[in-house]
Structures are given as C-alpha cells and as structure tokens.
Coordinates of C-alpha atoms in Angstrom, one line a residue:
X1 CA -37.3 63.4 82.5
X2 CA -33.9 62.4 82.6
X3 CA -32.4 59.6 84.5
X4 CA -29.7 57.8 85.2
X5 CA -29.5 54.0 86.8
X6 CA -25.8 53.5 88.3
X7 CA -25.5 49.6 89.1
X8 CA -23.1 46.9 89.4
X9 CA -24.6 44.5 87.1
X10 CA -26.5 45.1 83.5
X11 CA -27.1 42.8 80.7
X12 CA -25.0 41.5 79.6
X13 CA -22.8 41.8 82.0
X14 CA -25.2 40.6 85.0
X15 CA -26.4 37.2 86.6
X16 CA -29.9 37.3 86.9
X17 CA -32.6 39.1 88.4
X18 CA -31.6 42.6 89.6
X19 CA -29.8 43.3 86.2
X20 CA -32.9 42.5 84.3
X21 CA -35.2 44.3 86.3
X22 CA -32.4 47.8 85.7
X23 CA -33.2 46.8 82.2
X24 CA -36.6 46.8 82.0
X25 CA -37.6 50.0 83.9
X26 CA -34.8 51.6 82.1
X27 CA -36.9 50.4 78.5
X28 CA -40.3 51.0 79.8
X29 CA -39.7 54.9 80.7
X30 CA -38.0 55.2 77.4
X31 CA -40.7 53.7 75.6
X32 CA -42.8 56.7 77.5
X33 CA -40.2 59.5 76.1
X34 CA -38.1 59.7 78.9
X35 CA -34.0 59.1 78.3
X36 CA -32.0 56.5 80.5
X37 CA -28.7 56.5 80.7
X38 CA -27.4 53.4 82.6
X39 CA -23.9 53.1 84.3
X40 CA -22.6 49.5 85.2
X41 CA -19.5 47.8 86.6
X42 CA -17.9 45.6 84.3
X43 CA -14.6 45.1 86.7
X44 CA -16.6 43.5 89.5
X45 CA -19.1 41.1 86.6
X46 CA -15.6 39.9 85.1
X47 CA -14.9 39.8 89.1
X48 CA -16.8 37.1 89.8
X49 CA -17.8 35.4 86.3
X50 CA -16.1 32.1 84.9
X51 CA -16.0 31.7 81.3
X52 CA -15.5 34.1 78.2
X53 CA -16.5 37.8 78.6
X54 CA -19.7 38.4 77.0
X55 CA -20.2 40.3 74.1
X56 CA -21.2 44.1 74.8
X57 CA -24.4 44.7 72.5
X58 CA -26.1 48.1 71.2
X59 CA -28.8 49.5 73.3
X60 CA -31.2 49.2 70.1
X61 CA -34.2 50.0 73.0
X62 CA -33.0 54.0 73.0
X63 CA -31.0 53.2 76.7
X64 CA -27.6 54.9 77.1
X65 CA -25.3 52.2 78.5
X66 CA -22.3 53.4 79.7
X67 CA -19.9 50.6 81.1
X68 CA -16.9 51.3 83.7
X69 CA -14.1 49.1 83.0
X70 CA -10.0 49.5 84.3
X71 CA -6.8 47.1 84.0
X72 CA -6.9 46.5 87.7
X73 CA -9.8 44.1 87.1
X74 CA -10.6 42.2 90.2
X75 CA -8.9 45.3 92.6
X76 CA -11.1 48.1 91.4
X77 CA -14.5 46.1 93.0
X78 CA -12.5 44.6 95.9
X79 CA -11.6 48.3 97.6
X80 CA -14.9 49.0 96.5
X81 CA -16.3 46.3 98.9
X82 CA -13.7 47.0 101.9
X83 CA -14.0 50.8 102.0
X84 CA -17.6 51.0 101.0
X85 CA -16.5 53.8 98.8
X86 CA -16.0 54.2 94.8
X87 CA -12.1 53.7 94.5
X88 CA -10.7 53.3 90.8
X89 CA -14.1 54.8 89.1
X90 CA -14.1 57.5 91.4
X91 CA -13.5 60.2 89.1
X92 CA -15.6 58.7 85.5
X93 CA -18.4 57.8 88.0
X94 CA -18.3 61.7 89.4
X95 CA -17.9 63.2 86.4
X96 CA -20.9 61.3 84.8
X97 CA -23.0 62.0 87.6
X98 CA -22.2 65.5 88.7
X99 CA -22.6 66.6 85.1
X100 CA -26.0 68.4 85.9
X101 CA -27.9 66.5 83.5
X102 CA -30.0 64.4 84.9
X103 CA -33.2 65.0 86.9
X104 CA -33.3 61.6 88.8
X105 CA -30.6 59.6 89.7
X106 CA -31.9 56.3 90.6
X107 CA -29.1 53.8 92.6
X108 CA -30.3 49.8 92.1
X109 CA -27.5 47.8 93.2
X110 CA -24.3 49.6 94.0
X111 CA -22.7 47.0 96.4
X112 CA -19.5 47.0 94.2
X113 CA -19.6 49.7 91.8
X114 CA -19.2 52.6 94.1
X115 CA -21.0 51.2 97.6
X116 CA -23.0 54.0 99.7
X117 CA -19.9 56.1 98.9
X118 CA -21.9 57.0 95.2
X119 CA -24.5 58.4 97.0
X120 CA -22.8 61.9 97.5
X121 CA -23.0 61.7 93.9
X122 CA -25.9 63.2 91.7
X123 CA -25.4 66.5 92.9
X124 CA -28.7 68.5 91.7
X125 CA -30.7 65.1 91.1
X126 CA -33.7 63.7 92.9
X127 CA -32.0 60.3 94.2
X128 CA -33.2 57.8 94.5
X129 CA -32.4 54.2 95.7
X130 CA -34.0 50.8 95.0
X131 CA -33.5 47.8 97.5
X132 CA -33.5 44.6 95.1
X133 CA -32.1 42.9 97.9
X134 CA -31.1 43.2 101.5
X135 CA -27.5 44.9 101.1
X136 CA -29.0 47.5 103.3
X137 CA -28.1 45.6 106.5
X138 CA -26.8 42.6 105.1
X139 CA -23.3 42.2 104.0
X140 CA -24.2 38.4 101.9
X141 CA -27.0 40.5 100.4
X142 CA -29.7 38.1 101.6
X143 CA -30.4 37.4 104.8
X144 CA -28.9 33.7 104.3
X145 CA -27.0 33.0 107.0
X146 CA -23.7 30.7 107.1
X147 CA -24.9 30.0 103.7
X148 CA -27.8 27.2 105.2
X149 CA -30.4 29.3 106.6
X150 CA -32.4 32.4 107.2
X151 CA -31.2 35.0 109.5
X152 CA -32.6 35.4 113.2
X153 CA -29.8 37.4 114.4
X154 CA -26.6 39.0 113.3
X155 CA -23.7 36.9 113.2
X156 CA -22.3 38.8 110.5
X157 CA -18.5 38.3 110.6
X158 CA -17.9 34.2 110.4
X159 CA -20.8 34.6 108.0
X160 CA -19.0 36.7 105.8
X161 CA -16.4 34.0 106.1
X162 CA -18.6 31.4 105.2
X163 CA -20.0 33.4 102.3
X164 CA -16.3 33.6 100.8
X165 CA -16.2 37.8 101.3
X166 CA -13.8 39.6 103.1
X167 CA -15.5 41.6 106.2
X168 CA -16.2 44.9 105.7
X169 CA -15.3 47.0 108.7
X170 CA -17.1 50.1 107.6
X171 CA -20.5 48.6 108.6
X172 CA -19.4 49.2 111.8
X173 CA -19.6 52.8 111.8
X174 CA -22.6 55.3 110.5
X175 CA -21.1 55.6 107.4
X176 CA -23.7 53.6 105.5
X177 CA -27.1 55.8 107.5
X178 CA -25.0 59.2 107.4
X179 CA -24.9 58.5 103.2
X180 CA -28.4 57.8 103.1
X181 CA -29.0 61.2 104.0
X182 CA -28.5 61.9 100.5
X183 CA -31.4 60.0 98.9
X184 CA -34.2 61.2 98.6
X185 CA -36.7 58.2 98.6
X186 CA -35.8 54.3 99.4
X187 CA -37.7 51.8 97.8
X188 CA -38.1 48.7 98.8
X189 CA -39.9 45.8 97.1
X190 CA -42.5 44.3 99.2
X191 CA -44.0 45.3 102.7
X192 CA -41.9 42.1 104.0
X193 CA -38.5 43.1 102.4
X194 CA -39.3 46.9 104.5
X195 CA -39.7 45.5 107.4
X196 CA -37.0 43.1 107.3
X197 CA -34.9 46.3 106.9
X198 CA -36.5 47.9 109.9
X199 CA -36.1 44.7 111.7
X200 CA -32.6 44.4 111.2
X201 CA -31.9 48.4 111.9
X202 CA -32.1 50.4 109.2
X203 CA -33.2 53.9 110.2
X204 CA -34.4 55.2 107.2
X205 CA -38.1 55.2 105.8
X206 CA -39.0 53.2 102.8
X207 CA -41.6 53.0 100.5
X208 CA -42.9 50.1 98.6
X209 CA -43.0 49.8 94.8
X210 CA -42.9 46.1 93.3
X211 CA -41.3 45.2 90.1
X212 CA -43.2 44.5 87.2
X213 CA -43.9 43.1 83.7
X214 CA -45.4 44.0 80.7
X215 CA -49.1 43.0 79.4
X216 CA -48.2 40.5 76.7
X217 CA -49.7 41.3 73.5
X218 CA -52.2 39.1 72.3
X219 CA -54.5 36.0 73.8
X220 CA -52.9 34.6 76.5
X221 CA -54.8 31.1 76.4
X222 CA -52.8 28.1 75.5
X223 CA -52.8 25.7 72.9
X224 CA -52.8 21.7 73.2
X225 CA -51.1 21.5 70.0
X226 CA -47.7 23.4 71.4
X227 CA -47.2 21.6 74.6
X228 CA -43.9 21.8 75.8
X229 CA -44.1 18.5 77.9
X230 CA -45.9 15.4 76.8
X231 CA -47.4 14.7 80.3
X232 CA -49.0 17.3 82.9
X233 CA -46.6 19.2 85.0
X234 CA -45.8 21.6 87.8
X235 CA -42.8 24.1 87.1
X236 CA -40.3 25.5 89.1
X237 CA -38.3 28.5 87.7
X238 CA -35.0 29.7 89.3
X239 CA -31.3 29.2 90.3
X240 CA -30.5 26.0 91.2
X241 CA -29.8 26.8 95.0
X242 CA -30.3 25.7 97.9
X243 CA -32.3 29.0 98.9
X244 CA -34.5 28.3 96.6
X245 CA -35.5 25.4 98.2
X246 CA -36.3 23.1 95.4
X247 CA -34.3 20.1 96.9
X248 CA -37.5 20.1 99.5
X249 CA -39.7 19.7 96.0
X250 CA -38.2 17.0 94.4
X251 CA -39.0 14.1 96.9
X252 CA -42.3 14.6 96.7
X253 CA -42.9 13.2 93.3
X254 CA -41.6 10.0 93.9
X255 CA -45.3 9.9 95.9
X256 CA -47.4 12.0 92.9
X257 CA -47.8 10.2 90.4
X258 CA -50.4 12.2 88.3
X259 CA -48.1 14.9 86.8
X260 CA -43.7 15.5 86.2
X261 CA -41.7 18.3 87.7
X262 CA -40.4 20.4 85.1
X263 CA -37.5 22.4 86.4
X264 CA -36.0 25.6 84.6
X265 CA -33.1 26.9 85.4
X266 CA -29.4 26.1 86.6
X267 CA -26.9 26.8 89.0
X268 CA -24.4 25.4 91.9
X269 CA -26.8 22.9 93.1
X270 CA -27.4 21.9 89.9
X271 CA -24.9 18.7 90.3
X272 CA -26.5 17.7 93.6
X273 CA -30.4 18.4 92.5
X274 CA -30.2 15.8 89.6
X275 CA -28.4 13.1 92.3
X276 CA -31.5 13.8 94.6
X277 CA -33.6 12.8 91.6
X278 CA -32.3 10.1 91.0
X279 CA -33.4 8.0 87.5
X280 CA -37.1 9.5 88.3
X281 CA -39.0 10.0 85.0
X282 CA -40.8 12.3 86.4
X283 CA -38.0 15.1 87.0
X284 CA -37.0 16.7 83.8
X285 CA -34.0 19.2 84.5
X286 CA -34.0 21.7 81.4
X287 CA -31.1 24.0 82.2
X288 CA -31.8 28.1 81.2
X289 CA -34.1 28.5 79.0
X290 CA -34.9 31.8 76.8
X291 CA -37.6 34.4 77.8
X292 CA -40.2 32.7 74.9
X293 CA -39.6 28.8 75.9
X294 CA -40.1 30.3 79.3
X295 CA -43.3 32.2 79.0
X296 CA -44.3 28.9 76.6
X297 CA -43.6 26.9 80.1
X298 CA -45.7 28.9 82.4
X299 CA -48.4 28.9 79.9
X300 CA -49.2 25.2 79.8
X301 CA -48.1 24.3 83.9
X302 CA -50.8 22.9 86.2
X303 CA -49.1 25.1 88.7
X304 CA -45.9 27.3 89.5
X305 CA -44.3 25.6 92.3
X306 CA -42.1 28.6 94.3
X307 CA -40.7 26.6 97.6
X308 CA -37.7 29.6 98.9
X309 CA -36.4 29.1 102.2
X310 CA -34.4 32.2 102.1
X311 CA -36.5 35.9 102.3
X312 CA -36.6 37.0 99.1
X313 CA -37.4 40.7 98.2
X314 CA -40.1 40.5 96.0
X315 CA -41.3 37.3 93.9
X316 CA -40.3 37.7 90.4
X317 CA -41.6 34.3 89.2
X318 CA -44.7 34.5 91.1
X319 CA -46.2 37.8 88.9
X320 CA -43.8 35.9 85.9
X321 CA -46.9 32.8 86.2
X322 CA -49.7 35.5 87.1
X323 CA -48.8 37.0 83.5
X324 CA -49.7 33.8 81.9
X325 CA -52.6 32.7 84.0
X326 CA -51.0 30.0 85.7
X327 CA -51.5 29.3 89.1
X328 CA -48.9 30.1 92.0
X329 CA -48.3 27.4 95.1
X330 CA -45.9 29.2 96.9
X331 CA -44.2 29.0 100.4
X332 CA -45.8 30.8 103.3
X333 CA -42.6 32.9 104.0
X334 CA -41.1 35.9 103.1
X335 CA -43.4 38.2 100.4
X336 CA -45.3 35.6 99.3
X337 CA -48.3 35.7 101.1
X338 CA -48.6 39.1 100.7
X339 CA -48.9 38.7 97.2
X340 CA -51.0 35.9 96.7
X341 CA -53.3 37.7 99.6
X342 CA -53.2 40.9 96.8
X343 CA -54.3 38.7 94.1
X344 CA -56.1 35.4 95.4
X345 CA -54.4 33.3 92.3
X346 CA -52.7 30.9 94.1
X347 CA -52.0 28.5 97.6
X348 CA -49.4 28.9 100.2
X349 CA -47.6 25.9 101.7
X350 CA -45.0 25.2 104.9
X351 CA -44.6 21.6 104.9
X352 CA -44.8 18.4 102.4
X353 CA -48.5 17.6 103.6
X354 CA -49.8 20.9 102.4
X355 CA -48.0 21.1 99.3
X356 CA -48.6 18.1 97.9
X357 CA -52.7 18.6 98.9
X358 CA -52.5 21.7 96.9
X359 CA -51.3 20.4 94.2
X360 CA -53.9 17.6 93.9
X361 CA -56.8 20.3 94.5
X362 CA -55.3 22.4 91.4
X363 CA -55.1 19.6 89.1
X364 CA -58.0 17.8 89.8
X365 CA -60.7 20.7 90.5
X366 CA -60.8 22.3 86.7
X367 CA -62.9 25.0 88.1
X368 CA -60.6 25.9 90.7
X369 CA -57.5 25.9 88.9
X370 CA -59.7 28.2 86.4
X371 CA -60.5 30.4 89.4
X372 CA -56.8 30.7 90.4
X373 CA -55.8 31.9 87.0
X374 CA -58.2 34.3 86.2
X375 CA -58.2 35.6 90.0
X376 CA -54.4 36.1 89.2
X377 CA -53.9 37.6 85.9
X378 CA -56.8 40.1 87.2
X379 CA -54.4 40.8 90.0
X380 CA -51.0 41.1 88.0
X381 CA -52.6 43.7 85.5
X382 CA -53.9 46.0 88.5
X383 CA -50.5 45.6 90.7
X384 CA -48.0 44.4 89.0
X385 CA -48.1 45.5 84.7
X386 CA -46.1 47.9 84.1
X387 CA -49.2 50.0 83.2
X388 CA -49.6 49.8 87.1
X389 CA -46.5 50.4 88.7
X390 CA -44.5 53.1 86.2
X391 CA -46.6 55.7 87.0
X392 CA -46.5 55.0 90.5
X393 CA -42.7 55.1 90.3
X394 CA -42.7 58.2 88.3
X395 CA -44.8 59.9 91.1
X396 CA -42.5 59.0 93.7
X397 CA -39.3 60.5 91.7
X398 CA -41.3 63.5 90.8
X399 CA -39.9 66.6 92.6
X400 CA -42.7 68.2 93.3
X401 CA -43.6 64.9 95.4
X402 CA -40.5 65.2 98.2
X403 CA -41.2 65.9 101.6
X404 CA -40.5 70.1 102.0
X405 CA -36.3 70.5 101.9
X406 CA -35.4 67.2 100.1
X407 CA -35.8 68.4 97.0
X408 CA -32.3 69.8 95.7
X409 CA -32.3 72.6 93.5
X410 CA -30.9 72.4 89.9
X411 CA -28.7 74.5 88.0

C-alpha cells in the first residue's frame, strides 16, 4: 500500500513524542514493503524552536520525507493556527496530496501545518486521522488548563492567553466536525484519551489503536557489570514539566533512603526541579539521553516512576519500561490504569503514602518485582510490539474494512 503521513513535526525537525511515533510507524510498514511518504512543517518547528536549525538527514530507512518550507517563516504557521486552514502551503500540500497516488492518507498532527483545513485533501485516499493528543477539542493540545491543571470545564479563551497562543475563532463554528466528515477512521490512543474527546464534545466515533515498540533483539536480562548508577534507583523519563509531575516525586526521597532518583530528560522546569532538590545525593539530573543509554536505564531501574498530573493520551514510557522488564508505578489518572490493568506489570499511586509503599514493596519483595516484570513484558509483546499493533492498524486503513459509502473510489 501506499501512504502518506502529513504532520507538523518530523525528526529532525520535531520536539518529542508525536514526531517520533510519525517516524516509527512510517519505518515499520516500510520494513513490511509498504512505501511512506511523510510531509512535515518546517516553518512552524523553526516557529517555535531556539537555537540553530537542525541538520535535514537522508531517510536511509526507505521513508520519503518531503519538508514544506517558505520565506515567511513564522507567518505561514500563524494563519495556519487562526484560520484553521493551510495558508502559504496550500498549493505544494494539494498538489502532493491530490496527486492520486496514495491509498491511505493518514493525518497525525496537523495543528499547524494545514489544521482541519488539510482534511479536504487526499482526494481518492482512505483518510485517516491519528489523535496523539487532544487538539480535537482542545486548543493548548492537552487538556492543561491555565497552564497549572487538568481541565474540568472549558475556559478556553484566557487559557489560550495563558498558554501564549492567540485565540482561534474558528473553533467556534462547525468547521472543525463538518471537515471531519472527510476521514474515514479517527484513532485515538487509549479508551481514556476517546472518552475525553467525547467528554469534551467531539461528535465523531473513534477507535483505539496504541502506539507501539519494537521487540528488541536479543536477551533482554541485565548485567551487574554495566550498571549505569552505582546505587539502586527508580527512573523517571520525560520533559521536565510541571505536567509531568515529577516536582511531586522528588520530596519523597529526602524520606527513602534505600535507593536515588535518577531523572532523564530536560525541559522548562528543569531550572526549578534541580532547586527543589536541593544538594540531595540522592537526585541525579542526567539531561536527554540517547535511545541506547535510555533503554540501558530502564533495564537496570528498580522501578519506572510515571507521576503525570495532566491526561496524557497514551503512556509512551510506561510500554518504553514494559520492553525492558522493568516495573511501572504509575499515577492512577488518565490511561494508566488501563494499561497497567491490560498487563498487571506494575502499581498505581494518587498520593505520597501510596507511592512511596510501592516502592518499598518493589524493591524489597525480589519475587514480586520479578512478577511485575515478567507480567509486563508478557503484556507489551501481545498489546503493545509492533508485531501486535501494525496489523491491527493495517486492518483498520484497509478499504475493504470502511463502513458501506466511506470508502472513496480511486482513479
């Protein structure tokens, strides 16, 4: 089959998790014959990065990247955000799509590199669009209200403000639900994220399909003689903000003495995090780290500590530990539960009390720790591999799957 993945973001022109989820569905399918061609933003990445623009690199993987780039740089993605509609791309983004060669055109995050506008596009394609986070029905993207907490109830405007973005009137009409008309299926990533997009009034059906990983090669047990850390240790993996709720973790080890918090990752908060810690020795800030130190990290943790306060979509770093056997203690909010509940390799937690007894029974009961792991990798390889979940996807973009008269008929 032939697809094509239009998205804001894309390595290396990307921030983080959605653009490295693009990439690795767009690798996998290739790897299974398919052809990808991927279509990304530049203008709105340079938009909203600091620093030196990254270096485009060759696709070596067999992925068609085609970037969008115009000398109006921060304008192009602007009008794309107020009008919900592809402005300056209009016409390379139409052309690309409308071309007649693709059989699935699969949206992921659009927000500024043509909005729902792009969805008239793909005429003759299966289309298809993927919910990475809640731009649906939230204009911030996650449900984080006024930037400090999770969102009861729509106060949309001043938190715009507060998020630093412009309003966008056009979510005030049926624009956004009258362009959804044109996909075909609407994926979302957990049960959770669905009905937080039901909750908060989208109209349209969805069907669930997680992101997944690959099943490393190889044993998967550790080895005592490459321990990254010289004392035992919970991780935490992640940005360094305040959604993410590790400024709720770090207290707690001024009162656990028996292993370090090892934290990977960086971000805003970064600043205030290390003041919170203090001159503790046993907080140990490592900054980003590269995909092999990481999976070397998960590998040898007592435990993955994932403390959110926000409503994530899906838990990246939670099937990121399952894939190495380590543990999961993870907040009871958003999808966790339903994913430790799928798997049974991990605790949930809502307060200091509950977290800090589930990390003494994981590092003192061998056998249960052992339990945990083995309950979890089980549980990662039958939901979450990418042995699992492509052919799932694949079924759901087939056209012979569609409910009668979605399917669109080429040539």
């Amino acid at each position: 089959m032939r697809f094509c993945f239009p998205t804001t973001f894309y390595p290396p022109y990307s921030f983080g998790g959605d653009g490295i989820a693009v990439q690795r569905l767009a690798r996998a399918l290739v790897r299974r014959g398919h052809s990808v061609t991927v279509v990304h933003d530049v203008d709105a990445f340079l938009a909203l990065h600091t620093g030196p623009e990254p270096e485009a690199r060759h696709e070596a993987d067999g992925v068609e990247v085609i970037p969008l780039k115009s000398a109006a740089g921060i304008l192009s993605p602007l009008l794309t955000q107020q009008t919900g509609r592809p402005t300056l791309h209009r016409a390379r983004l139409r052309e690309i799509l409308d071309g007649g060669k693709f059989d699935v055109v699969n949206f992921h995050n659009a927000s500024l590199m043509g909005g729902p506008g792009a969805f008239s596009f793909g005429v003759g394609a299966v289309k298809v669009f993927t919910a990475h986070d809640h731009w649906l029905v939230c204009p911030s993207h996650d449900l984080w209200r006024h930037s400090r907490e999770v969102c009861t109830g729509r106060q949309c405007f001043r938190c715009q403000i507060r998020h630093h973005r412009p309003p966008q009137l056009w979510r005030d009409s049926d624009f956004l639900e009258k362009q959804l008309e044109q996909i075909d299926v609407c994926i979302a990533m957990s049960e959770f994220s669905r009905s937080k997009h039901r909750e908060f009034g989208l109209q349209r059906d969805m069907v669930v399909l997680p992101q997944f990983l690959p099943i490393l090669p190889g044993d998967t047990t550790t080895s005592e003689t490459t321990r990254p850390h010289e004392r035992p240790y919970f991780l935490f993996v992640g940005r360094l903000e305040r959604i993410k709720g590790l400024h709720t973790v770090i207290p707690l080890f001024d009162r656990y003495p028996h292993a370090d918090l090892v934290i990977a990752g960086d971000g805003s908060q970064r600043a205030d995090l290390e003041l919170l810690a203090g001159s503790s020795s046993s907080v140990r800030f490592l900054g980003r780290v590269g995909p092999e130190k990481l999976r070397e990290l998960y590998a040898h943790a007592i435990a993955t500590i994932v403390p959110s306060v926000g409503y994530e979509t899906f838990g990246l770093v939670v099937i990121e530990s399952l894939q190495r056997r380590t543990p999961v203690i993870a907040r009871r909010l958003g999808p966790f539960p339903e994913i430790i509940s799928a798997c049974d390799g991990g605790e949930l937690f809502e307060n200091d009390s509950e977290l800090l007894s589930a990390m003494t029974r994981i590092q003192s009961d061998v056998s249960h720790r052992n339990r945990l792991a083995e309950n979890g990798y089980n549980g990662f390889v039958e939901n979450w591999s990418e042995d699992a979940v492509i052919p799932r996807y694949l079924e759901l973009v087939s056209r012979d799957r569609l409910p009668s008269g979605r399917a669109r008929l080429k040539g």
